[in-house]
Coordinates of C-alpha atoms and ligand atoms in Angstrom, one line a residue:
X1 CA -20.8 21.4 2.0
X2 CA -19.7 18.4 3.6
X3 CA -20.6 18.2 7.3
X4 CA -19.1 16.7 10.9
X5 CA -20.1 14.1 12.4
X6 CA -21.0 14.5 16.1
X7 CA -23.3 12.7 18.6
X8 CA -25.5 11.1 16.2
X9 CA -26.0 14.5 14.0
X10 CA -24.3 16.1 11.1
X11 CA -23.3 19.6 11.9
X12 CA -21.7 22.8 10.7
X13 CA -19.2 24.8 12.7
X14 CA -20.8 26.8 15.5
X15 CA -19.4 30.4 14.1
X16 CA -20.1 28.7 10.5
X17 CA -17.0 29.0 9.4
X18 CA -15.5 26.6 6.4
X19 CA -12.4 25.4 4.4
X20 CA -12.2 24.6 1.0
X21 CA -11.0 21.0 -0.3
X22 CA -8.9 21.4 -3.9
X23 CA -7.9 19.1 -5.9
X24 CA -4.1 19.1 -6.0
X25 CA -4.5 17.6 -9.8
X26 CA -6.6 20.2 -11.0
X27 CA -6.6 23.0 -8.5
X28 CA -10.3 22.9 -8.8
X29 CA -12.6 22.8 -5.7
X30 CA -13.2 19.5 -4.9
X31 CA -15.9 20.6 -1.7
X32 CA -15.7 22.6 1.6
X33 CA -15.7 21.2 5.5
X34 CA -16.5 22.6 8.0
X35 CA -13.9 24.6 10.7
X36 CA -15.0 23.6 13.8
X37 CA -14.9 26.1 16.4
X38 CA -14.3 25.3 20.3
X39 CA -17.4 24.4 21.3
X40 CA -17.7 21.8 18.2
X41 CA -15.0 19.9 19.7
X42 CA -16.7 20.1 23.2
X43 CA -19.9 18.6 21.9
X44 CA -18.1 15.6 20.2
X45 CA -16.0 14.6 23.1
X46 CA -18.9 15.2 25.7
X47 CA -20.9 13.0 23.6
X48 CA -18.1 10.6 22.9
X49 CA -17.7 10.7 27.0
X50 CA -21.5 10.4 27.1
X51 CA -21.1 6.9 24.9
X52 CA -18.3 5.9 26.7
X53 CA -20.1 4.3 29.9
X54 CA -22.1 1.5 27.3
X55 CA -19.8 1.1 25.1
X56 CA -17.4 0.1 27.4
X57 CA -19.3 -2.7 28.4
X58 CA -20.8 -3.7 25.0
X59 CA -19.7 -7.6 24.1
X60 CA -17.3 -8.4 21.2
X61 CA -20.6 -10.5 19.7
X62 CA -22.0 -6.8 19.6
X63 CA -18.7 -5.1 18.1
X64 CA -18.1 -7.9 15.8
X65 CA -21.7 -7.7 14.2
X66 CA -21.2 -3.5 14.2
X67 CA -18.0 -4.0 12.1
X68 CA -19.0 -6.6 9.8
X69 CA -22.2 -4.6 8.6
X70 CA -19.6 -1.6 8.3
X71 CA -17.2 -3.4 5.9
X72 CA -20.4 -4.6 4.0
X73 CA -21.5 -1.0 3.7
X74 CA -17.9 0.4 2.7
X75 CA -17.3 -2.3 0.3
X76 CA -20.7 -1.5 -1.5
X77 CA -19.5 1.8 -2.1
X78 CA -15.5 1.3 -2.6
X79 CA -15.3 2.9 -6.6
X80 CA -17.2 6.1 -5.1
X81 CA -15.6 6.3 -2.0
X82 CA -11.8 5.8 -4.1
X83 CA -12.9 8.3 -6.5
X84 CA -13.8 11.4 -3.3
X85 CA -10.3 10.5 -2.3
X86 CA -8.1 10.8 -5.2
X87 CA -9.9 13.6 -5.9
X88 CA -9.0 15.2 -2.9
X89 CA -5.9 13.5 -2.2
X90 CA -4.4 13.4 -5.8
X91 CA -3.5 9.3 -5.6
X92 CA -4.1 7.1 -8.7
X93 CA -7.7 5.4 -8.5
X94 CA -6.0 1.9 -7.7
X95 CA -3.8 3.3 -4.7
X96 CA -7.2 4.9 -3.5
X97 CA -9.0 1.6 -3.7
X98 CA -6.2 -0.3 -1.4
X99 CA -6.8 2.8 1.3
X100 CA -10.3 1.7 1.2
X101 CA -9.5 -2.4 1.3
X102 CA -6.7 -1.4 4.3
X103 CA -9.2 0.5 6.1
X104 CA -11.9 -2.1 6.3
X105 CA -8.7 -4.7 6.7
X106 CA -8.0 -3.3 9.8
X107 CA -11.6 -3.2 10.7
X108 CA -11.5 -7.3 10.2
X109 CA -8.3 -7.9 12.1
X110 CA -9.4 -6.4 15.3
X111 CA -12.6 -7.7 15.0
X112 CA -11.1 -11.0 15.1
X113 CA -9.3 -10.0 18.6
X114 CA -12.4 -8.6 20.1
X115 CA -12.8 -11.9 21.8
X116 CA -9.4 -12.1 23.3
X117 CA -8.8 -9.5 25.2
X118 CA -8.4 -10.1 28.6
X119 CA -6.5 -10.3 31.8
X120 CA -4.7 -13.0 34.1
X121 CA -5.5 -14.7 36.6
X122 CA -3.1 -15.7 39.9
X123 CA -3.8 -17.8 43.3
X124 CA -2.6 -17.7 45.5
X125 CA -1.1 -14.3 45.6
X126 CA -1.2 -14.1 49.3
X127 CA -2.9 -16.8 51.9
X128 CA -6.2 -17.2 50.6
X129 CA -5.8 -14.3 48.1
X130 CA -6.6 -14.6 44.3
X131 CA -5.2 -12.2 42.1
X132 CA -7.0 -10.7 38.9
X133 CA -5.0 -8.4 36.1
X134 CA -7.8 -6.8 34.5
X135 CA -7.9 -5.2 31.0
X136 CA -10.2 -1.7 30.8
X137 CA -10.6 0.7 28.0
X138 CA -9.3 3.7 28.2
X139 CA -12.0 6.1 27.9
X140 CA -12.4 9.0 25.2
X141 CA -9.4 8.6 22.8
X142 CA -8.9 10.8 19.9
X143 CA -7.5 9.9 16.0
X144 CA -5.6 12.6 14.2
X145 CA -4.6 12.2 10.9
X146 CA -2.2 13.1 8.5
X147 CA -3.6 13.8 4.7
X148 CA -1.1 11.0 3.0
X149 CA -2.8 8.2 3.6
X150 CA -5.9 9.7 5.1
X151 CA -8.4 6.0 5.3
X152 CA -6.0 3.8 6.1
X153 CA -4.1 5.6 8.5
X154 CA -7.8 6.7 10.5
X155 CA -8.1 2.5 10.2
X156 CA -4.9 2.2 12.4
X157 CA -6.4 4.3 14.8
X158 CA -10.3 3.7 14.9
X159 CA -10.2 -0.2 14.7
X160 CA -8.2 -1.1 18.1
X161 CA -9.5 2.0 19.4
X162 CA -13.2 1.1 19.1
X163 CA -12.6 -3.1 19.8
X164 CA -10.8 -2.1 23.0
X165 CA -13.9 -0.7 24.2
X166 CA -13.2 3.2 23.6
X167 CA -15.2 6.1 22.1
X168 CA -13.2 8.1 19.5
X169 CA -13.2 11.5 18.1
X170 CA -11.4 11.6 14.8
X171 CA -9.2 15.0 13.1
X172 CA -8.6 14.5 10.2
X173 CA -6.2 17.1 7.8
X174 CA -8.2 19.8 6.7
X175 CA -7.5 18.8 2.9
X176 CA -8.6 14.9 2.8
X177 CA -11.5 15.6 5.4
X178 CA -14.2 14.3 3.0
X179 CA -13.8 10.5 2.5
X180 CA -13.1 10.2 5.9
X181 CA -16.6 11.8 6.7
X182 CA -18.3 9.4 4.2
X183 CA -16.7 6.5 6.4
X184 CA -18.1 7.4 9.7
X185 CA -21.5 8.1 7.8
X186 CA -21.5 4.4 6.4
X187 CA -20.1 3.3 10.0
X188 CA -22.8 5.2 11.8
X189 CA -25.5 3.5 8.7
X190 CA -23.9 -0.2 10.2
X191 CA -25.0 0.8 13.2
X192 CA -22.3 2.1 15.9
X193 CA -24.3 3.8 18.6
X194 CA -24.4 8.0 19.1
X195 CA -21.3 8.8 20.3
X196 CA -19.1 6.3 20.1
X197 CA -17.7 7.8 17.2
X198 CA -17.7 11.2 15.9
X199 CA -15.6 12.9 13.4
X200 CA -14.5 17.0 13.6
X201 CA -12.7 18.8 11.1
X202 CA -10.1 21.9 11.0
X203 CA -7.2 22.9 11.3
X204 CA -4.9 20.9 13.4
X205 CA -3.2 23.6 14.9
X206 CA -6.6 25.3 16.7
X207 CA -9.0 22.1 16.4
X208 CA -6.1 19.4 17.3
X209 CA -4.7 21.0 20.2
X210 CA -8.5 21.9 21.9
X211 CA -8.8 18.3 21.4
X212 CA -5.5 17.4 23.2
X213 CA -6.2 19.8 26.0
X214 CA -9.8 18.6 26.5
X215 CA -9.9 17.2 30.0
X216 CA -12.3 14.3 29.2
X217 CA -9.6 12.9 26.0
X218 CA -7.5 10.5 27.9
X219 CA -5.5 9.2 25.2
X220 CA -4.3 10.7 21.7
X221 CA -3.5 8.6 18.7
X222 CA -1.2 10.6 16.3
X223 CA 0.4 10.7 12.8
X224 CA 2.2 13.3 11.3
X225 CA 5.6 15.1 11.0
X226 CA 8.1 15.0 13.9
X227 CA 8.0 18.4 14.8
X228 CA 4.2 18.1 15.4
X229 CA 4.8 15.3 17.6
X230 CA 7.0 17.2 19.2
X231 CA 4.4 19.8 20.3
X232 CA 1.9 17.2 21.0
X233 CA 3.9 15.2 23.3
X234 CA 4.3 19.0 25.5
X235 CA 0.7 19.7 25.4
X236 CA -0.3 15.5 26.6
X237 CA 2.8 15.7 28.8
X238 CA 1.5 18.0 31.3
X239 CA -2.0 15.8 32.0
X240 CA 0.1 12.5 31.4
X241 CA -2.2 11.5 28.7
X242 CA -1.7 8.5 27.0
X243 CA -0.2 8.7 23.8
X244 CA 1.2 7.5 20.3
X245 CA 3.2 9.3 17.8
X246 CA 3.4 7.8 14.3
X247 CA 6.3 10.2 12.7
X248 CA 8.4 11.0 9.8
X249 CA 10.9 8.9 8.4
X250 CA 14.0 8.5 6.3
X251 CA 13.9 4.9 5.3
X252 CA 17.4 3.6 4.0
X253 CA 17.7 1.1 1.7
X254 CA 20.8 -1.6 1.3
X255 CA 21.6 -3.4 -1.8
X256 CA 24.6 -6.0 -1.4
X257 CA 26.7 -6.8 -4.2
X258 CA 25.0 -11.0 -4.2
X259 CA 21.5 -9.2 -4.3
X260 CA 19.4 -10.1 -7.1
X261 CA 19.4 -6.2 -8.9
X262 CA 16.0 -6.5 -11.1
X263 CA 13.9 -7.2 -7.8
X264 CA 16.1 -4.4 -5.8
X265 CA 15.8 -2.1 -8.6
X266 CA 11.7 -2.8 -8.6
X267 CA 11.8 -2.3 -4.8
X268 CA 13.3 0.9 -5.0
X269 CA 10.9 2.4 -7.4
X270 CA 7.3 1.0 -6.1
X271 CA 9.0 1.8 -2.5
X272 CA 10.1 5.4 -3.6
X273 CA 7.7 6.5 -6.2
X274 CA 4.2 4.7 -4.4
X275 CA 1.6 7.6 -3.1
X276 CA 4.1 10.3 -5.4
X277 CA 6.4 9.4 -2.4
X278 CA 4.4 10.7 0.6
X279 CA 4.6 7.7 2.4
X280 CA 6.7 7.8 5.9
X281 CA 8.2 3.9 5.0
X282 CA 9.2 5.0 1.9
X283 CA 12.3 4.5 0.2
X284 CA 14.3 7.7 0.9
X285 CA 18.2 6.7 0.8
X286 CA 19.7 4.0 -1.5
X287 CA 23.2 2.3 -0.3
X288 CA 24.9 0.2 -2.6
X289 CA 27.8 -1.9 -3.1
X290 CA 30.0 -0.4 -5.7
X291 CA 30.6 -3.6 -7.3
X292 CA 26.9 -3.6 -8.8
X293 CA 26.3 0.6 -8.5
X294 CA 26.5 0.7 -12.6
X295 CA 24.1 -1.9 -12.8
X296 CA 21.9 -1.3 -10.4
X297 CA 21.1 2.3 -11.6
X298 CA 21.0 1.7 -14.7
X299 CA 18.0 -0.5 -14.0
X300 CA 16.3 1.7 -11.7
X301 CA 16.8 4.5 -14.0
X302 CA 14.4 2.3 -17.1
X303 CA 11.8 1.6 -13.7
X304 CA 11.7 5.5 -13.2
X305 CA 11.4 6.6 -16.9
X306 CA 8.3 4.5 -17.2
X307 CA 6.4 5.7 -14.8
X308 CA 3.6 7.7 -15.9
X309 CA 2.5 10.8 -13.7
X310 CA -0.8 12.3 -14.3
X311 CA -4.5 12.6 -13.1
X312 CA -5.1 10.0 -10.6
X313 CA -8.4 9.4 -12.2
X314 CA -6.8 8.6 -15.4
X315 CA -6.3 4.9 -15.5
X316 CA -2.8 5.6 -17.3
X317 CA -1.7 7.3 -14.5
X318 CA 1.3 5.8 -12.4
X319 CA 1.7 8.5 -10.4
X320 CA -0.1 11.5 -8.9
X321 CA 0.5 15.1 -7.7
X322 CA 2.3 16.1 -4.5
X323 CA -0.7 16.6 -2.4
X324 CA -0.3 20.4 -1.4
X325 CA 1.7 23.3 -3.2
X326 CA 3.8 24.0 0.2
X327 CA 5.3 19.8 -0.6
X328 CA 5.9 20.7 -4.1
X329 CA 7.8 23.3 -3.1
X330 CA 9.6 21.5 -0.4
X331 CA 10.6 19.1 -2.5
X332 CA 11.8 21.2 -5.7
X333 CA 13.7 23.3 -2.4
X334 CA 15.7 19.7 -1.4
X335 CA 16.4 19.0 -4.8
X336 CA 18.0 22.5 -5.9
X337 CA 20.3 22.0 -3.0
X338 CA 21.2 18.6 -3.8
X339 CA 21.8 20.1 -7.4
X340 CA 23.8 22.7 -6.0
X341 CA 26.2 20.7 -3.6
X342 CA 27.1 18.6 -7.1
X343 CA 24.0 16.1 -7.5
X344 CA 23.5 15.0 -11.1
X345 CA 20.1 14.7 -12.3
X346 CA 19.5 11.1 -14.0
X347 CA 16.2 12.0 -14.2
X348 CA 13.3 14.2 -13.8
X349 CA 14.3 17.7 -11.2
X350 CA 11.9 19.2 -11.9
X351 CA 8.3 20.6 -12.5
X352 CA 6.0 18.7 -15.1
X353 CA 4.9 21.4 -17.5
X354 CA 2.3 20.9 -20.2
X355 CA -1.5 21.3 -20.1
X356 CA -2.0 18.0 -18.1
X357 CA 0.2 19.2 -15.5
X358 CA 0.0 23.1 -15.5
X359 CA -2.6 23.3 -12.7
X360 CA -1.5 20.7 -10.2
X361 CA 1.3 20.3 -8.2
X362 CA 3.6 18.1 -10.9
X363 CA 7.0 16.8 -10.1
X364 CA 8.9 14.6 -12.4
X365 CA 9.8 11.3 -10.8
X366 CA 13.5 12.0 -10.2
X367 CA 16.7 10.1 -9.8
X368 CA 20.2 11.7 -8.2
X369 CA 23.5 10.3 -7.9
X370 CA 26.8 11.7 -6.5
X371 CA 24.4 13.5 -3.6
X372 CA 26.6 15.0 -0.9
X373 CA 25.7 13.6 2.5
X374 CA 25.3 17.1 3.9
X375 CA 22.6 17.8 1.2
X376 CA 18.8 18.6 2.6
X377 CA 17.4 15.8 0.4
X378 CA 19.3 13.7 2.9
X379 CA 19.4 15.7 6.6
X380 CA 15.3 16.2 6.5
X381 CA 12.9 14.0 5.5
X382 CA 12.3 13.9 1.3
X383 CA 8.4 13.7 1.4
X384 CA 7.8 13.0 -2.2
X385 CA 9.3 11.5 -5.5
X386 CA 13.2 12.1 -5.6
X387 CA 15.5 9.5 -4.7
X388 CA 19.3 9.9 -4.1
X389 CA 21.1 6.7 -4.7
X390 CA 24.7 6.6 -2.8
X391 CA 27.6 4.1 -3.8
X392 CA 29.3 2.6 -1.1
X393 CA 32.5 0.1 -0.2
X394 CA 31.4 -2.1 2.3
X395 CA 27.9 -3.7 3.9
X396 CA 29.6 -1.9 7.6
X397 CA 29.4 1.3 5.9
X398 CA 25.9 0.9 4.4
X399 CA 24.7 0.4 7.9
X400 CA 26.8 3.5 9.1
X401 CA 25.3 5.7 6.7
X402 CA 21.8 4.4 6.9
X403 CA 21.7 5.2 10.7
X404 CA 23.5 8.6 10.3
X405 CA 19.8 9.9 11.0
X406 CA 17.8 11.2 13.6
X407 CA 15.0 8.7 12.3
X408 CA 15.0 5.0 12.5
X409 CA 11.3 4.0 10.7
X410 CA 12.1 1.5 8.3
X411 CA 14.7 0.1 6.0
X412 CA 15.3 -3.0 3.6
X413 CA 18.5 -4.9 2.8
X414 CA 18.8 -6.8 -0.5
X415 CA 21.4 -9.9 -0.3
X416 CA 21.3 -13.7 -0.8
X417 CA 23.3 -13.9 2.1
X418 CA 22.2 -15.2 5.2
X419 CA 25.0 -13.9 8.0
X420 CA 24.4 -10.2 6.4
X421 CA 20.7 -10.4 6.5
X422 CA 20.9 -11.0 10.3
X423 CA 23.8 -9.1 11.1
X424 CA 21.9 -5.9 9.3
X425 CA 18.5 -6.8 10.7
X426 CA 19.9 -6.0 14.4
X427 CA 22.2 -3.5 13.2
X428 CA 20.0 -1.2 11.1
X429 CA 18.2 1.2 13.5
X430 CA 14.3 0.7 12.2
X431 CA 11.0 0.0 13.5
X432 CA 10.2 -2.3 10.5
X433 CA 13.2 -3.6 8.7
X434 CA 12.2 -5.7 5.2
X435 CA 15.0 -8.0 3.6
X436 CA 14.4 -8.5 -0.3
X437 CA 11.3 -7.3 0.2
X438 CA 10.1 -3.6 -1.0
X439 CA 8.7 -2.0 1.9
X440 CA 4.9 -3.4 2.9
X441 CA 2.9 -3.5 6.1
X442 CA 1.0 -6.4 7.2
X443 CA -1.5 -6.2 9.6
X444 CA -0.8 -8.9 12.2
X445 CA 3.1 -6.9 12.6
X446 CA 3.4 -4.2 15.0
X447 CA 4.2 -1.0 13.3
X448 CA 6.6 2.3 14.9
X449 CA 9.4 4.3 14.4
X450 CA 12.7 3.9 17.0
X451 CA 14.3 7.7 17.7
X452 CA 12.6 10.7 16.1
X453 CA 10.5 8.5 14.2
X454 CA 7.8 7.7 17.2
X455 CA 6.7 6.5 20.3
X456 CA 4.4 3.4 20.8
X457 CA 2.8 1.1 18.3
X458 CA 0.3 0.4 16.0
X459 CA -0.7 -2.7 14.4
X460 CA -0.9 -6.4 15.9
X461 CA -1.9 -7.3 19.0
X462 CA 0.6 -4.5 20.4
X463 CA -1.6 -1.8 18.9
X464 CA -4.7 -3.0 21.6
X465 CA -2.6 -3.2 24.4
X466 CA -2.2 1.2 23.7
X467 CA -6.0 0.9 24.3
X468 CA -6.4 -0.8 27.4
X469 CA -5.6 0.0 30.8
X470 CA -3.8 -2.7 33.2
X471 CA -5.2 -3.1 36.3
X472 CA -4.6 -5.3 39.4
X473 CA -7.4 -6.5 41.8
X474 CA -6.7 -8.6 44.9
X475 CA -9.3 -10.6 46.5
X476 CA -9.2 -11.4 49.6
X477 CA -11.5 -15.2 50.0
X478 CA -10.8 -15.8 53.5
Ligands
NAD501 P1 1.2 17.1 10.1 O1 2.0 16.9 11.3 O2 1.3 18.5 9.5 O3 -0.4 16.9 10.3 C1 -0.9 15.7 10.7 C2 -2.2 15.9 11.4 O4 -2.0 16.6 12.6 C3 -3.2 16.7 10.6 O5 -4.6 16.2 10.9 C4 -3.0 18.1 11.1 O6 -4.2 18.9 11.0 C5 -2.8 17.8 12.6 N1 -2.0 18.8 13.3 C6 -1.1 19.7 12.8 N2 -0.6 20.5 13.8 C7 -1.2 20.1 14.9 C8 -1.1 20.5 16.3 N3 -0.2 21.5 16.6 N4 -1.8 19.9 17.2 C9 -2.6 18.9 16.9 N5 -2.8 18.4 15.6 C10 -2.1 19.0 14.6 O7 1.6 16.0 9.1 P2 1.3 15.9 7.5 O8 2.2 16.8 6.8 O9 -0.2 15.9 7.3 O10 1.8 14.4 7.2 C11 3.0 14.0 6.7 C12 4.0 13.5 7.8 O11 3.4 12.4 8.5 C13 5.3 13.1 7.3 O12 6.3 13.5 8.1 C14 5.2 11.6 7.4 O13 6.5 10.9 7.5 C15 4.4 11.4 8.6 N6 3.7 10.1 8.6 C16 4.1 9.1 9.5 C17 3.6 7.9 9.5 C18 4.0 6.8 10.4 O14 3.2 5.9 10.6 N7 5.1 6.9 11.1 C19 2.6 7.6 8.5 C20 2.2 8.6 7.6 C21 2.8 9.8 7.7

């Protein structure tokens, strides 16, 4: 049984209590965590409060040393620590490996801030009066974490967290909990001092909201589905705790009639199909110009047959299961509907079947065109791999359509042409928006969703800035 991570011990759930992890490949059981009760989540953030007083003070020569011997230690161990989480995610090998790079990525790129973060400076700001803005942590912050991109995602969090100056107490989902809890071990191993980060598992409804309520969390960090947001933001609200919600997303994506159609149809299928489609900047919508529509499809359609679902621990394997049984189900759900408002099926629709596929939770990489607009697939989020493609008359309606949505994540535009490119880039309603690019994040690029897609950032310098405190001092010298 795998164990949580709090104040410098590994610990079971007080009332003992436990959750199995399956593999969504295989259905097997892949280990159990523990369900942390109340008083687990007390002990963690009263020893991440505890840790809070030195660590706030610790130099970025200290940090920087912490997290250097923490990416050696990862590193070391990446093939094993990729294996744990397809296993328990379902993710080919070599999309588990990148989590692992990202994660100690983000570790680096904070670590190379540590040393400038800091405050101004004024005089005079009244006769004889110098003015300081200074920058403080925050105090006891805490990461939840959705199962989709479970390392990476904790990376967003922990890194600016921790190089601000704050102690954190990560949630992971209950069903990727144990590659996270191999992290913190080798992180704890590097050396990060008792306390300053600890790691709880459970259910998010019971073990993230105690840790929402707590009084001594001043600051949550979340990612998730909107509606979850939703209740999180009413639970902070009251306490005015600081927050940031990373939400759902229905990413649009433009192709013009002058776009270059192999490298649009390529970006539609790593950007759709990557992760078996759980990704929130995912390709979700396709707009394009009905000059090229025939063509277009017709080369996405040979990118989609190709792809190879399967085992994520099969090398072959292009493509994993959904992650749980409920997303399979939501997915085959939004693509029945589609089919019944008069989708056609190009590809896939349904279930893999076969003795590879019969135990796991298998969807065929699908393609729809002719999808009515009032169709789920298109209304709610599509959180895995089917992709309606939409044929439109003009780049003004493209941009209509794409932001007929209550989210505004991301989107991409492919055209050659320059005046389109900007007009689109200010007109599309998206946190990130790419232009022939498929969708990818870089690190130094602050990261979140306009409308019901979140609220704050992460990533970039930004990200700190959600860590730290701004405060004014004025001293009088007279
Ligand atoms: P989820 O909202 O069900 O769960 C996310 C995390 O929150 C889990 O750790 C869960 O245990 C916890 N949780 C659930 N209910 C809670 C509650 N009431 N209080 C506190 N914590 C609670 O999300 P999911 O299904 O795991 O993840 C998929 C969703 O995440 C999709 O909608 C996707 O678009 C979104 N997502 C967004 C981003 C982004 O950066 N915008 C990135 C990845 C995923």
């Amino acid at each position: 049984m795998a164990k949580m991570l709090v104040a410098g011990e590994e610990v079971e759930s007080k009332n003992r209590e436990t959750l199995e992890v399956k593999n969504p490949a295989t259905g097997e059981t892949v280990d159990t965590v523990p369900k942390a009760s109340k008083e687990d989540v007390n002990r963690a953030v009263e020893a991440a409060e505890k840790a809070f007083g030195k660590w706030s003070t610790t130099s970025a020569d200290e940090k920087i040393k912490l997290v250097k011997k923490a990416i050696e230690l990862i590193l070391s161990k990446e093939k094993e620590l990729a294996e744990l989480l397809t296993r328990e995610q379902g993710k080919p090998l070599k999309e588990a490996a990148i989590e692992i790079q990202k994660f100690c990525g983000d570790l680096e790129y904070y670590a190379g801030l540590a040393k400038n973060i800091r405050g101004t400076y004024f005089y005079p700001v009244g006769e004889g009066r110098h003015g300081w803005v200074i920058k403080q942590p925050i105090g006891v912050t805490a990461a939840i974490v959705p199962w989709n991109f479970p390392i990476s995602l904790m990376g967003n969090k922990l890194a600016p967290a921790l190089i601000a100056g704050n102690t954190v107490v990560v949630k992971p989902a209950s069903s990727t909990s144990l590659t996270a809890i191999k992290i913190i071990e080798l992180m704890w191993k590097a050396g990060f001092p008792e306390g300053v980060l600890n790691i709880v598992t459970g259910p998010g409804e019971i073990v993230g909201e105690e840790l929402i309520r707590h009084p001594k969390v001043r600051r949550v960090s979340f990612t998730g589905q909107t509606e979850t947001g939703k209740r999180i933001m009413s639970i902070a609200g009251p306490d005015l705790k600081r927050i940031t919600l990373e939400l759902g997303g229905s990413d649009p994506m433009i192709i013009c009639e002058d776009a270059d159609l192999d490298k649009a149809a390529t970006g539609a299928s790593v950007g759709r199909f990557f992760n078996c489609g759980q990704a929130c900047l995912a390709v979700k919508r396709v707009y394009v110009m009905e000059q090229v529509a025939d063509k277009f499809v017709e080369k996405l359609l040979e990118k989609v047959k190709k792809l190879k679902p399967g085992n994520g621990l099969n090398p072959e394997s292009r493509m994993g299961p959904l992650h749980l049984k409920s997303q399979l189900e939501k997915v085959e759900s939004q693509v029945e509907d589609a089919k019944k408002r008069g989708a056609k099926v190009l590809h896939g629709g349904e279930r893999l079947k076969g003795p590879e596929y019969d135990k796991g939770h298998f969807y065929s990489p699908t393609l729809l065109v002719e999808v009515s607009e009032s169709s789920t697939i298109v209304t709610e989020e599509c959180f895995g791999p089917a992709l309606p493609v939409f044929t439109v008359k003009s780049f003004d309606e493209a941009i209509e359509k794409a932001n007929n949505s209550p989210f505004g994540l991301g989107g991409t535009i492919w055209t050659k042409d320059l005046q389109k490119a900007a007009k689109g880039a200010t007109k599309l309603q998206a946190g990130y928006t790419w232009i022939n690019s498929f969708p990818i994040m870089y690190d130094e690029l602050p990261f979140g969703g306009l409308k019901q897609s979140g609220y704050g950032k992460e990533h970039g310098a930004e990200a700190l800035e959600y860590y730290l405190e701004t405060r004014s001092v004025v001293v009088n010298a007279d």
